[in-house]
mmCIF file with all atom_site columns, C-alpha atoms in Angstrom:
data_model
loop_
_atom_site.group_PDB
_atom_site.id
_atom_site.type_symbol
_atom_site.label_atom_id
_atom_site.label_alt_id
_atom_site.label_comp_id
_atom_site.label_asym_id
_atom_site.label_entity_id
_atom_site.label_seq_id
_atom_site.pdbx_PDB_ins_code
_atom_site.Cartn_x
_atom_site.Cartn_y
_atom_site.Cartn_z
_atom_site.occupancy
_atom_site.B_iso_or_equiv
_atom_site.pdbx_formal_charge
_atom_site.auth_seq_id
_atom_site.auth_comp_id
_atom_site.auth_asym_id
_atom_site.auth_atom_id
_atom_site.pdbx_PDB_model_num
ATOM 1   C CA . UNK A 1 1   ? 0.000   0.000  0.000  1.00 0.00 ? 489 UNK A CA 1
ATOM 2   C CA . UNK A 1 2   ? 1.583   3.270  -1.112 1.00 0.00 ? 490 UNK A CA 1
ATOM 3   C CA . UNK A 1 3   ? 2.073   5.909  1.545  1.00 0.00 ? 491 UNK A CA 1
ATOM 4   C CA . UNK A 1 4   ? 1.413   9.623  1.469  1.00 0.00 ? 492 UNK A CA 1
ATOM 5   C CA . UNK A 1 5   ? 3.355   11.245 -1.357 1.00 0.00 ? 493 UNK A CA 1
ATOM 6   C CA . UNK A 1 6   ? 4.413   14.868 -1.292 1.00 0.00 ? 494 UNK A CA 1
ATOM 7   C CA . UNK A 1 7   ? 5.972   16.774 -4.161 1.00 0.00 ? 495 UNK A CA 1
ATOM 8   C CA . UNK A 1 8   ? 8.295   18.497 -4.566 1.00 0.00 ? 496 UNK A CA 1
ATOM 9   C CA . UNK A 1 9   ? 10.578  17.394 -1.747 1.00 0.00 ? 497 UNK A CA 1
ATOM 10  C CA . UNK A 1 10  ? 12.716  20.517 -1.889 1.00 0.00 ? 498 UNK A CA 1
ATOM 11  C CA . UNK A 1 11  ? 12.217  23.911 -3.434 1.00 0.00 ? 499 UNK A CA 1
ATOM 12  C CA . UNK A 1 12  ? 13.730  27.358 -3.258 1.00 0.00 ? 500 UNK A CA 1
ATOM 13  C CA . UNK A 1 13  ? 11.758  30.518 -3.942 1.00 0.00 ? 501 UNK A CA 1
ATOM 14  C CA . UNK A 1 14  ? 12.333  34.235 -3.530 1.00 0.00 ? 502 UNK A CA 1
ATOM 15  C CA . UNK A 1 15  ? 10.253  36.686 -1.556 1.00 0.00 ? 503 UNK A CA 1
ATOM 16  C CA . UNK A 1 16  ? 7.083   37.746 -3.297 1.00 0.00 ? 504 UNK A CA 1
ATOM 17  C CA . UNK A 1 17  ? 6.765   34.601 -5.368 1.00 0.00 ? 505 UNK A CA 1
ATOM 18  C CA . UNK A 1 18  ? 4.094   31.978 -4.881 1.00 0.00 ? 506 UNK A CA 1
ATOM 19  C CA . UNK A 1 19  ? 4.408   28.240 -4.433 1.00 0.00 ? 507 UNK A CA 1
ATOM 20  C CA . UNK A 1 20  ? 2.178   25.206 -4.846 1.00 0.00 ? 508 UNK A CA 1
ATOM 21  C CA . UNK A 1 21  ? 2.769   21.967 -2.986 1.00 0.00 ? 509 UNK A CA 1
ATOM 22  C CA . UNK A 1 22  ? 1.073   18.693 -3.778 1.00 0.00 ? 510 UNK A CA 1
ATOM 23  C CA . UNK A 1 23  ? -0.024  15.789 -1.635 1.00 0.00 ? 511 UNK A CA 1
ATOM 24  C CA . UNK A 1 24  ? -1.375  12.407 -2.714 1.00 0.00 ? 512 UNK A CA 1
ATOM 25  C CA . UNK A 1 25  ? -3.025  10.564 0.176  1.00 0.00 ? 513 UNK A CA 1
ATOM 26  C CA . UNK A 1 26  ? -3.129  6.867  0.892  1.00 0.00 ? 514 UNK A CA 1
ATOM 27  C CA . UNK A 1 27  ? -5.583  5.135  -1.406 1.00 0.00 ? 515 UNK A CA 1
ATOM 28  C CA . UNK A 1 28  ? -9.044  5.240  0.130  1.00 0.00 ? 516 UNK A CA 1
ATOM 29  C CA . UNK A 1 29  ? -8.278  8.119  2.478  1.00 0.00 ? 517 UNK A CA 1
ATOM 30  C CA . UNK A 1 30  ? -10.569 11.086 1.990  1.00 0.00 ? 518 UNK A CA 1
ATOM 31  C CA . UNK A 1 31  ? -9.066  13.525 4.455  1.00 0.00 ? 519 UNK A CA 1
ATOM 32  C CA . UNK A 1 32  ? -5.896  15.498 3.850  1.00 0.00 ? 520 UNK A CA 1
ATOM 33  C CA . UNK A 1 33  ? -4.479  17.901 6.385  1.00 0.00 ? 521 UNK A CA 1
ATOM 34  C CA . UNK A 1 34  ? -1.472  20.191 6.198  1.00 0.00 ? 522 UNK A CA 1
ATOM 35  C CA . UNK A 1 35  ? 1.021   21.215 8.865  1.00 0.00 ? 523 UNK A CA 1
ATOM 36  C CA . UNK A 1 36  ? 3.868   23.700 8.921  1.00 0.00 ? 524 UNK A CA 1
ATOM 37  C CA . UNK A 1 37  ? 7.011   22.810 10.859 1.00 0.00 ? 525 UNK A CA 1
ATOM 38  C CA . UNK A 1 38  ? 9.585   25.462 11.794 1.00 0.00 ? 526 UNK A CA 1
ATOM 39  C CA . UNK A 1 39  ? 12.314  25.477 14.453 1.00 0.00 ? 527 UNK A CA 1
ATOM 40  C CA . UNK A 1 40  ? 10.728  28.434 16.204 1.00 0.00 ? 528 UNK A CA 1
ATOM 41  C CA . UNK A 1 41  ? 7.008   27.637 16.107 1.00 0.00 ? 529 UNK A CA 1
ATOM 42  C CA . UNK A 1 42  ? 7.177   23.870 15.921 1.00 0.00 ? 530 UNK A CA 1
ATOM 43  C CA . UNK A 1 43  ? 4.360   21.982 14.207 1.00 0.00 ? 531 UNK A CA 1
ATOM 44  C CA . UNK A 1 44  ? 1.276   24.017 13.440 1.00 0.00 ? 532 UNK A CA 1
ATOM 45  C CA . UNK A 1 45  ? -1.971  22.959 11.799 1.00 0.00 ? 533 UNK A CA 1
ATOM 46  C CA . UNK A 1 46  ? -2.792  24.780 8.570  1.00 0.00 ? 534 UNK A CA 1
ATOM 47  C CA . UNK A 1 47  ? -6.042  23.244 7.326  1.00 0.00 ? 535 UNK A CA 1
ATOM 48  C CA . UNK A 1 48  ? -7.882  20.036 6.551  1.00 0.00 ? 536 UNK A CA 1
ATOM 49  C CA . UNK A 1 49  ? -9.830  19.011 3.479  1.00 0.00 ? 537 UNK A CA 1
ATOM 50  C CA . UNK A 1 50  ? -12.406 16.258 3.302  1.00 0.00 ? 538 UNK A CA 1
ATOM 51  C CA . UNK A 1 51  ? -14.360 15.369 0.174  1.00 0.00 ? 539 UNK A CA 1
ATOM 52  C CA . UNK A 1 52  ? -13.156 18.531 -1.582 1.00 0.00 ? 540 UNK A CA 1
ATOM 53  C CA . UNK A 1 53  ? -14.327 20.811 1.243  1.00 0.00 ? 541 UNK A CA 1
ATOM 54  C CA . UNK A 1 54  ? -12.247 22.616 3.824  1.00 0.00 ? 542 UNK A CA 1
ATOM 55  C CA . UNK A 1 55  ? -13.393 21.134 7.120  1.00 0.00 ? 543 UNK A CA 1
ATOM 56  C CA . UNK A 1 56  ? -11.027 22.793 9.555  1.00 0.00 ? 544 UNK A CA 1
ATOM 57  C CA . UNK A 1 57  ? -8.624  25.716 9.485  1.00 0.00 ? 545 UNK A CA 1
ATOM 58  C CA . UNK A 1 58  ? -5.724  26.888 11.639 1.00 0.00 ? 546 UNK A CA 1
ATOM 59  C CA . UNK A 1 59  ? -4.583  30.419 12.389 1.00 0.00 ? 547 UNK A CA 1
ATOM 60  C CA . UNK A 1 60  ? -2.669  31.310 9.287  1.00 0.00 ? 548 UNK A CA 1
ATOM 61  C CA . UNK A 1 61  ? -3.084  34.372 7.033  1.00 0.00 ? 549 UNK A CA 1
ATOM 62  C CA . UNK A 1 62  ? -5.110  34.223 3.849  1.00 0.00 ? 550 UNK A CA 1
ATOM 63  C CA . UNK A 1 63  ? -1.909  33.866 1.807  1.00 0.00 ? 551 UNK A CA 1
ATOM 64  C CA . UNK A 1 64  ? -2.087  30.192 2.723  1.00 0.00 ? 552 UNK A CA 1
ATOM 65  C CA . UNK A 1 65  ? -4.774  28.343 0.824  1.00 0.00 ? 553 UNK A CA 1
ATOM 66  C CA . UNK A 1 66  ? -5.531  24.853 -0.302 1.00 0.00 ? 554 UNK A CA 1
ATOM 67  C CA . UNK A 1 67  ? -7.845  22.705 -2.267 1.00 0.00 ? 555 UNK A CA 1
ATOM 68  C CA . UNK A 1 68  ? -8.722  19.087 -2.746 1.00 0.00 ? 556 UNK A CA 1
ATOM 69  C CA . UNK A 1 69  ? -9.611  17.282 -5.910 1.00 0.00 ? 557 UNK A CA 1
ATOM 70  C CA . UNK A 1 70  ? -12.176 14.564 -6.517 1.00 0.00 ? 558 UNK A CA 1
ATOM 71  C CA . UNK A 1 71  ? -9.453  11.894 -6.284 1.00 0.00 ? 559 UNK A CA 1
ATOM 72  C CA . UNK A 1 72  ? -8.579  13.244 -2.790 1.00 0.00 ? 560 UNK A CA 1
ATOM 73  C CA . UNK A 1 73  ? -5.234  14.676 -3.900 1.00 0.00 ? 561 UNK A CA 1
ATOM 74  C CA . UNK A 1 74  ? -4.629  18.035 -2.320 1.00 0.00 ? 562 UNK A CA 1
ATOM 75  C CA . UNK A 1 75  ? -2.604  21.107 -3.070 1.00 0.00 ? 563 UNK A CA 1
ATOM 76  C CA . UNK A 1 76  ? -1.640  23.976 -0.863 1.00 0.00 ? 564 UNK A CA 1
ATOM 77  C CA . UNK A 1 77  ? -0.617  27.359 -2.158 1.00 0.00 ? 565 UNK A CA 1
ATOM 78  C CA . UNK A 1 78  ? 1.299   30.135 -0.502 1.00 0.00 ? 566 UNK A CA 1
ATOM 79  C CA . UNK A 1 79  ? 1.206   33.497 -2.235 1.00 0.00 ? 567 UNK A CA 1
ATOM 80  C CA . UNK A 1 80  ? 3.475   36.503 -1.770 1.00 0.00 ? 568 UNK A CA 1
ATOM 81  C CA . UNK A 1 81  ? 6.116   34.466 0.001  1.00 0.00 ? 569 UNK A CA 1
ATOM 82  C CA . UNK A 1 82  ? 7.880   35.881 3.037  1.00 0.00 ? 570 UNK A CA 1
ATOM 83  C CA . UNK A 1 83  ? 11.149  34.799 4.604  1.00 0.00 ? 571 UNK A CA 1
ATOM 84  C CA . UNK A 1 84  ? 9.207   33.421 7.554  1.00 0.00 ? 572 UNK A CA 1
ATOM 85  C CA . UNK A 1 85  ? 7.405   30.965 5.291  1.00 0.00 ? 573 UNK A CA 1
ATOM 86  C CA . UNK A 1 86  ? 10.594  28.905 5.069  1.00 0.00 ? 574 UNK A CA 1
ATOM 87  C CA . UNK A 1 87  ? 9.582   25.616 6.645  1.00 0.00 ? 575 UNK A CA 1
ATOM 88  C CA . UNK A 1 88  ? 8.929   21.951 6.248  1.00 0.00 ? 576 UNK A CA 1
ATOM 89  C CA . UNK A 1 89  ? 5.355   21.480 5.068  1.00 0.00 ? 577 UNK A CA 1
ATOM 90  C CA . UNK A 1 90  ? 3.872   18.165 6.063  1.00 0.00 ? 578 UNK A CA 1
ATOM 91  C CA . UNK A 1 91  ? 0.787   16.592 4.634  1.00 0.00 ? 579 UNK A CA 1
ATOM 92  C CA . UNK A 1 92  ? -1.150  13.850 6.402  1.00 0.00 ? 580 UNK A CA 1
ATOM 93  C CA . UNK A 1 93  ? -4.009  11.682 5.294  1.00 0.00 ? 581 UNK A CA 1
ATOM 94  C CA . UNK A 1 94  ? -6.654  9.748  7.167  1.00 0.00 ? 582 UNK A CA 1
ATOM 95  C CA . UNK A 1 95  ? -9.958  8.076  6.485  1.00 0.00 ? 583 UNK A CA 1
ATOM 96  C CA . UNK A 1 96  ? -11.653 11.228 7.671  1.00 0.00 ? 584 UNK A CA 1
ATOM 97  C CA . UNK A 1 97  ? -14.440 9.185  9.193  1.00 0.00 ? 585 UNK A CA 1
ATOM 98  C CA . UNK A 1 98  ? -15.328 8.748  12.846 1.00 0.00 ? 586 UNK A CA 1
ATOM 99  C CA . UNK A 1 99  ? -15.232 5.313  14.410 1.00 0.00 ? 587 UNK A CA 1
ATOM 100 C CA . UNK A 1 100 ? -13.110 2.236  13.785 1.00 0.00 ? 588 UNK A CA 1
ATOM 101 C CA . UNK A 1 101 ? -9.603  1.375  14.858 1.00 0.00 ? 589 UNK A CA 1
ATOM 102 C CA . UNK A 1 102 ? -8.075  3.765  12.337 1.00 0.00 ? 590 UNK A CA 1
ATOM 103 C CA . UNK A 1 103 ? -10.237 6.681  13.308 1.00 0.00 ? 591 UNK A CA 1
ATOM 104 C CA . UNK A 1 104 ? -8.354  9.908  13.784 1.00 0.00 ? 592 UNK A CA 1
ATOM 105 C CA . UNK A 1 105 ? -5.020  8.293  12.925 1.00 0.00 ? 593 UNK A CA 1
ATOM 106 C CA . UNK A 1 106 ? -2.972  10.447 10.611 1.00 0.00 ? 594 UNK A CA 1
ATOM 107 C CA . UNK A 1 107 ? -0.323  9.081  8.264  1.00 0.00 ? 595 UNK A CA 1
ATOM 108 C CA . UNK A 1 108 ? 2.231   11.672 7.271  1.00 0.00 ? 596 UNK A CA 1
ATOM 109 C CA . UNK A 1 109 ? 4.220   12.216 4.109  1.00 0.00 ? 597 UNK A CA 1
ATOM 110 C CA . UNK A 1 110 ? 7.944   12.981 4.064  1.00 0.00 ? 598 UNK A CA 1
ATOM 111 C CA . UNK A 1 111 ? 7.313   16.696 3.650  1.00 0.00 ? 599 UNK A CA 1
ATOM 112 C CA . UNK A 1 112 ? 8.234   19.483 1.268  1.00 0.00 ? 600 UNK A CA 1
ATOM 113 C CA . UNK A 1 113 ? 11.127  21.646 2.393  1.00 0.00 ? 601 UNK A CA 1
ATOM 114 C CA . UNK A 1 114 ? 10.539  25.248 1.274  1.00 0.00 ? 602 UNK A CA 1
ATOM 115 C CA . UNK A 1 115 ? 13.313  27.809 1.460  1.00 0.00 ? 603 UNK A CA 1
ATOM 116 C CA . UNK A 1 116 ? 12.451  31.448 0.795  1.00 0.00 ? 604 UNK A CA 1
ATOM 117 C CA . UNK A 1 117 ? 15.366  33.736 -0.068 1.00 0.00 ? 605 UNK A CA 1
ATOM 118 C CA . UNK B 2 1   ? -7.584  25.874 23.432 1.00 0.00 ? 260 UNK B CA 1
ATOM 119 C CA . UNK B 2 2   ? -5.395  22.893 24.060 1.00 0.00 ? 261 UNK B CA 1
ATOM 120 C CA . UNK B 2 3   ? -1.714  23.050 24.912 1.00 0.00 ? 262 UNK B CA 1
ATOM 121 C CA . UNK B 2 4   ? 0.894   20.298 24.956 1.00 0.00 ? 263 UNK B CA 1
ATOM 122 C CA . UNK B 2 5   ? 4.126   20.702 26.882 1.00 0.00 ? 264 UNK B CA 1
ATOM 123 C CA . UNK B 2 6   ? 7.297   18.700 26.489 1.00 0.00 ? 265 UNK B CA 1
ATOM 124 C CA . UNK B 2 7   ? 9.724   20.258 28.931 1.00 0.00 ? 266 UNK B CA 1
ATOM 125 C CA . UNK B 2 8   ? 12.789  18.138 28.160 1.00 0.00 ? 267 UNK B CA 1
ATOM 126 C CA . UNK B 2 9   ? 14.403  19.323 24.911 1.00 0.00 ? 268 UNK B CA 1
ATOM 127 C CA . UNK B 2 10  ? 16.926  16.490 24.722 1.00 0.00 ? 269 UNK B CA 1
ATOM 128 C CA . UNK B 2 11  ? 17.579  13.084 26.222 1.00 0.00 ? 270 UNK B CA 1
ATOM 129 C CA . UNK B 2 12  ? 20.179  10.432 25.752 1.00 0.00 ? 271 UNK B CA 1
ATOM 130 C CA . UNK B 2 13  ? 20.050  6.715  26.553 1.00 0.00 ? 272 UNK B CA 1
ATOM 131 C CA . UNK B 2 14  ? 22.375  3.766  26.221 1.00 0.00 ? 273 UNK B CA 1
ATOM 132 C CA . UNK B 2 15  ? 21.389  1.073  23.761 1.00 0.00 ? 274 UNK B CA 1
ATOM 133 C CA . UNK B 2 16  ? 19.289  -1.700 25.357 1.00 0.00 ? 275 UNK B CA 1
ATOM 134 C CA . UNK B 2 17  ? 18.283  0.498  28.307 1.00 0.00 ? 276 UNK B CA 1
ATOM 135 C CA . UNK B 2 18  ? 14.900  2.022  29.090 1.00 0.00 ? 277 UNK B CA 1
ATOM 136 C CA . UNK B 2 19  ? 14.003  5.676  28.724 1.00 0.00 ? 278 UNK B CA 1
ATOM 137 C CA . UNK B 2 20  ? 10.890  7.670  29.570 1.00 0.00 ? 279 UNK B CA 1
ATOM 138 C CA . UNK B 2 21  ? 9.832   10.797 27.699 1.00 0.00 ? 280 UNK B CA 1
ATOM 139 C CA . UNK B 2 22  ? 7.502   13.202 29.495 1.00 0.00 ? 281 UNK B CA 1
ATOM 140 C CA . UNK B 2 23  ? 4.496   15.092 28.223 1.00 0.00 ? 282 UNK B CA 1
ATOM 141 C CA . UNK B 2 24  ? 1.794   17.137 29.921 1.00 0.00 ? 283 UNK B CA 1
ATOM 142 C CA . UNK B 2 25  ? -1.225  18.726 28.342 1.00 0.00 ? 284 UNK B CA 1
ATOM 143 C CA . UNK B 2 26  ? -3.999  21.085 29.212 1.00 0.00 ? 285 UNK B CA 1
ATOM 144 C CA . UNK B 2 27  ? -7.573  20.811 27.968 1.00 0.00 ? 286 UNK B CA 1
ATOM 145 C CA . UNK B 2 28  ? -11.127 21.291 29.086 1.00 0.00 ? 287 UNK B CA 1
ATOM 146 C CA . UNK B 2 29  ? -12.270 18.411 26.889 1.00 0.00 ? 288 UNK B CA 1
ATOM 147 C CA . UNK B 2 30  ? -13.347 15.196 28.574 1.00 0.00 ? 289 UNK B CA 1
ATOM 148 C CA . UNK B 2 31  ? -12.745 12.911 25.638 1.00 0.00 ? 290 UNK B CA 1
ATOM 149 C CA . UNK B 2 32  ? -9.765  13.094 23.347 1.00 0.00 ? 291 UNK B CA 1
ATOM 150 C CA . UNK B 2 33  ? -6.861  11.196 21.825 1.00 0.00 ? 292 UNK B CA 1
ATOM 151 C CA . UNK B 2 34  ? -3.200  11.448 22.715 1.00 0.00 ? 293 UNK B CA 1
ATOM 152 C CA . UNK B 2 35  ? -0.394  10.405 20.418 1.00 0.00 ? 294 UNK B CA 1
ATOM 153 C CA . UNK B 2 36  ? 3.325   9.992  20.305 1.00 0.00 ? 295 UNK B CA 1
ATOM 154 C CA . UNK B 2 37  ? 4.899   10.533 16.912 1.00 0.00 ? 296 UNK B CA 1
ATOM 155 C CA . UNK B 2 38  ? 8.516   9.891  15.978 1.00 0.00 ? 297 UNK B CA 1
ATOM 156 C CA . UNK B 2 39  ? 10.416  11.974 13.430 1.00 0.00 ? 298 UNK B CA 1
ATOM 157 C CA . UNK B 2 40  ? 13.795  10.497 12.481 1.00 0.00 ? 299 UNK B CA 1
ATOM 158 C CA . UNK B 2 41  ? 16.378  12.468 10.473 1.00 0.00 ? 300 UNK B CA 1
ATOM 159 C CA . UNK B 2 42  ? 14.566  11.406 7.309  1.00 0.00 ? 301 UNK B CA 1
ATOM 160 C CA . UNK B 2 43  ? 11.771  13.779 8.524  1.00 0.00 ? 302 UNK B CA 1
ATOM 161 C CA . UNK B 2 44  ? 9.003   11.201 8.012  1.00 0.00 ? 303 UNK B CA 1
ATOM 162 C CA . UNK B 2 45  ? 6.586   11.557 10.911 1.00 0.00 ? 304 UNK B CA 1
ATOM 163 C CA . UNK B 2 46  ? 5.720   8.070  12.153 1.00 0.00 ? 305 UNK B CA 1
ATOM 164 C CA . UNK B 2 47  ? 2.971   7.152  14.602 1.00 0.00 ? 306 UNK B CA 1
ATOM 165 C CA . UNK B 2 48  ? 4.399   5.384  17.640 1.00 0.00 ? 307 UNK B CA 1
ATOM 166 C CA . UNK B 2 49  ? 1.350   4.931  19.830 1.00 0.00 ? 308 UNK B CA 1
ATOM 167 C CA . UNK B 2 50  ? -2.183  6.225  20.369 1.00 0.00 ? 309 UNK B CA 1
ATOM 168 C CA . UNK B 2 51  ? -4.225  6.486  23.569 1.00 0.00 ? 310 UNK B CA 1
ATOM 169 C CA . UNK B 2 52  ? -7.946  7.148  23.816 1.00 0.00 ? 311 UNK B CA 1
ATOM 170 C CA . UNK B 2 53  ? -8.715  9.210  26.898 1.00 0.00 ? 312 UNK B CA 1
ATOM 171 C CA . UNK B 2 54  ? -11.816 7.241  27.861 1.00 0.00 ? 313 UNK B CA 1
ATOM 172 C CA . UNK B 2 55  ? -9.784  4.026  28.042 1.00 0.00 ? 314 UNK B CA 1
ATOM 173 C CA . UNK B 2 56  ? -8.125  3.574  31.413 1.00 0.00 ? 315 UNK B CA 1
ATOM 174 C CA . UNK B 2 57  ? -5.768  0.876  30.167 1.00 0.00 ? 316 UNK B CA 1
ATOM 175 C CA . UNK B 2 58  ? -2.415  2.221  29.035 1.00 0.00 ? 317 UNK B CA 1
ATOM 176 C CA . UNK B 2 59  ? -1.623  1.597  25.374 1.00 0.00 ? 318 UNK B CA 1
ATOM 177 C CA . UNK B 2 60  ? 1.328   -0.586 24.419 1.00 0.00 ? 319 UNK B CA 1
ATOM 178 C CA . UNK B 2 61  ? 3.003   -1.307 21.100 1.00 0.00 ? 320 UNK B CA 1
ATOM 179 C CA . UNK B 2 62  ? 5.870   -3.778 21.359 1.00 0.00 ? 321 UNK B CA 1
ATOM 180 C CA . UNK B 2 63  ? 8.733   -1.939 23.114 1.00 0.00 ? 322 UNK B CA 1
ATOM 181 C CA . UNK B 2 64  ? 6.690   1.248  23.472 1.00 0.00 ? 323 UNK B CA 1
ATOM 182 C CA . UNK B 2 65  ? 4.206   1.872  26.254 1.00 0.00 ? 324 UNK B CA 1
ATOM 183 C CA . UNK B 2 66  ? 2.572   4.904  27.815 1.00 0.00 ? 325 UNK B CA 1
ATOM 184 C CA . UNK B 2 67  ? 1.725   5.982  31.314 1.00 0.00 ? 326 UNK B CA 1
ATOM 185 C CA . UNK B 2 68  ? -1.519  7.916  30.939 1.00 0.00 ? 327 UNK B CA 1
ATOM 186 C CA . UNK B 2 69  ? -2.619  9.839  34.005 1.00 0.00 ? 328 UNK B CA 1
ATOM 187 C CA . UNK B 2 70  ? -5.837  11.609 33.035 1.00 0.00 ? 329 UNK B CA 1
ATOM 188 C CA . UNK B 2 71  ? -6.344  13.507 36.277 1.00 0.00 ? 330 UNK B CA 1
ATOM 189 C CA . UNK B 2 72  ? -2.791  14.792 36.205 1.00 0.00 ? 331 UNK B CA 1
ATOM 190 C CA . UNK B 2 73  ? -2.992  15.408 32.438 1.00 0.00 ? 332 UNK B CA 1
ATOM 191 C CA . UNK B 2 74  ? 0.218   13.529 31.945 1.00 0.00 ? 333 UNK B CA 1
ATOM 192 C CA . UNK B 2 75  ? 1.134   11.222 29.077 1.00 0.00 ? 334 UNK B CA 1
ATOM 193 C CA . UNK B 2 76  ? 4.638   9.786  29.168 1.00 0.00 ? 335 UNK B CA 1
ATOM 194 C CA . UNK B 2 77  ? 6.224   7.376  26.707 1.00 0.00 ? 336 UNK B CA 1
ATOM 195 C CA . UNK B 2 78  ? 8.439   4.527  27.862 1.00 0.00 ? 337 UNK B CA 1
ATOM 196 C CA . UNK B 2 79  ? 10.814  2.946  25.374 1.00 0.00 ? 338 UNK B CA 1
ATOM 197 C CA . UNK B 2 80  ? 12.212  -0.384 26.533 1.00 0.00 ? 339 UNK B CA 1
ATOM 198 C CA . UNK B 2 81  ? 15.315  -2.080 25.140 1.00 0.00 ? 340 UNK B CA 1
ATOM 199 C CA . UNK B 2 82  ? 16.297  1.087  23.254 1.00 0.00 ? 341 UNK B CA 1
ATOM 200 C CA . UNK B 2 83  ? 17.719  0.565  19.774 1.00 0.00 ? 342 UNK B CA 1
ATOM 201 C CA . UNK B 2 84  ? 19.900  2.787  17.609 1.00 0.00 ? 343 UNK B CA 1
ATOM 202 C CA . UNK B 2 85  ? 16.953  3.179  15.243 1.00 0.00 ? 344 UNK B CA 1
ATOM 203 C CA . UNK B 2 86  ? 14.987  4.866  18.010 1.00 0.00 ? 345 UNK B CA 1
ATOM 204 C CA . UNK B 2 87  ? 17.187  7.939  17.618 1.00 0.00 ? 346 UNK B CA 1
ATOM 205 C CA . UNK B 2 88  ? 14.744  10.620 16.516 1.00 0.00 ? 347 UNK B CA 1
ATOM 206 C CA . UNK B 2 89  ? 12.683  13.575 17.582 1.00 0.00 ? 348 UNK B CA 1
ATOM 207 C CA . UNK B 2 90  ? 9.566   12.538 19.502 1.00 0.00 ? 349 UNK B CA 1
ATOM 208 C CA . UNK B 2 91  ? 6.418   14.603 19.550 1.00 0.00 ? 350 UNK B CA 1
ATOM 209 C CA . UNK B 2 92  ? 3.507   14.320 21.922 1.00 0.00 ? 351 UNK B CA 1
ATOM 210 C CA . UNK B 2 93  ? 0.219   15.383 20.347 1.00 0.00 ? 352 UNK B CA 1
ATOM 211 C CA . UNK B 2 94  ? -3.421  15.965 21.322 1.00 0.00 ? 353 UNK B CA 1
ATOM 212 C CA . UNK B 2 95  ? -6.592  15.610 19.280 1.00 0.00 ? 354 UNK B CA 1
ATOM 213 C CA . UNK B 2 96  ? -10.164 16.318 20.304 1.00 0.00 ? 355 UNK B CA 1
ATOM 214 C CA . UNK B 2 97  ? -12.528 13.368 20.074 1.00 0.00 ? 356 UNK B CA 1
ATOM 215 C CA . UNK B 2 98  ? -15.212 15.163 18.121 1.00 0.00 ? 357 UNK B CA 1
ATOM 216 C CA . UNK B 2 99  ? -16.242 12.782 15.394 1.00 0.00 ? 358 UNK B CA 1
ATOM 217 C CA . UNK B 2 100 ? -13.920 12.878 12.442 1.00 0.00 ? 359 UNK B CA 1
ATOM 218 C CA . UNK B 2 101 ? -11.082 15.210 13.256 1.00 0.00 ? 360 UNK B CA 1
ATOM 219 C CA . UNK B 2 102 ? -7.614  15.689 11.854 1.00 0.00 ? 361 UNK B CA 1
ATOM 220 C CA . UNK B 2 103 ? -6.336  18.615 13.886 1.00 0.00 ? 362 UNK B CA 1
ATOM 221 C CA . UNK B 2 104 ? -3.370  17.672 16.023 1.00 0.00 ? 363 UNK B CA 1
ATOM 222 C CA . UNK B 2 105 ? -1.873  20.008 18.596 1.00 0.00 ? 364 UNK B CA 1
ATOM 223 C CA . UNK B 2 106 ? 1.795   19.141 19.008 1.00 0.00 ? 365 UNK B CA 1
ATOM 224 C CA . UNK B 2 107 ? 4.320   19.724 21.732 1.00 0.00 ? 366 UNK B CA 1
ATOM 225 C CA . UNK B 2 108 ? 7.716   21.191 20.879 1.00 0.00 ? 367 UNK B CA 1
ATOM 226 C CA . UNK B 2 109 ? 9.286   17.751 20.720 1.00 0.00 ? 368 UNK B CA 1
ATOM 227 C CA . UNK B 2 110 ? 12.210  16.048 22.387 1.00 0.00 ? 369 UNK B CA 1
ATOM 228 C CA . UNK B 2 111 ? 15.370  14.882 20.673 1.00 0.00 ? 370 UNK B CA 1
ATOM 229 C CA . UNK B 2 112 ? 16.283  11.379 21.771 1.00 0.00 ? 371 UNK B CA 1
ATOM 230 C CA . UNK B 2 113 ? 19.754  10.016 21.089 1.00 0.00 ? 372 UNK B CA 1
ATOM 231 C CA . UNK B 2 114 ? 20.494  6.321  21.579 1.00 0.00 ? 373 UNK B CA 1
ATOM 232 C CA . UNK B 2 115 ? 24.186  5.684  22.256 1.00 0.00 ? 374 UNK B CA 1
ATOM 233 C CA . UNK B 2 116 ? 25.833  2.439  21.098 1.00 0.00 ? 375 UNK B CA 1
#
């Protein structure tokens, strides 16, 4: 069973540019959530998508957005990049359904390392 | 809002010995999940163990077990027979038990080094 796949693994951008990161969940998983990891702030929840709808959102500015496609793949976009957006962006997938032994268990991808210069 | 505190930034243990990683949390929720995740240098976040708050029995997974003290809001991870592959950053995390939910609140993490 393939795991959660994130692309690209590494990317370098300059301030003011925008970036799009992609996440393919485990087959059958309908929920995709995104987290930002930085040395200073640690791991912070960005948002969650389930069946193409944003179901939950963290405290990030509107420059951070996402979407989910009908095949459950998700993308997140950061516009007008700032130096502080340099981070490891982690995607996680889950069934998205309550109940069962796998309920609420997130499986993470290897992350996309974004460097903003 | 929930908070998760891991007060020890680093720990070191000799191979084959036992080590305990501490975690405390604060919440007004009565039902929730607690997790320990491991992040090795490869950066892949791996689930170590999960505890459901309404279950009094402590979760165990092979060499990994937890000591869950709900009243004290404490959730420590014990690693027995430590192996070199256990070297990683370990994160304690909290999730509300409100139906389907994917929002984890993480602690700052602890770096564990296993010495040969």
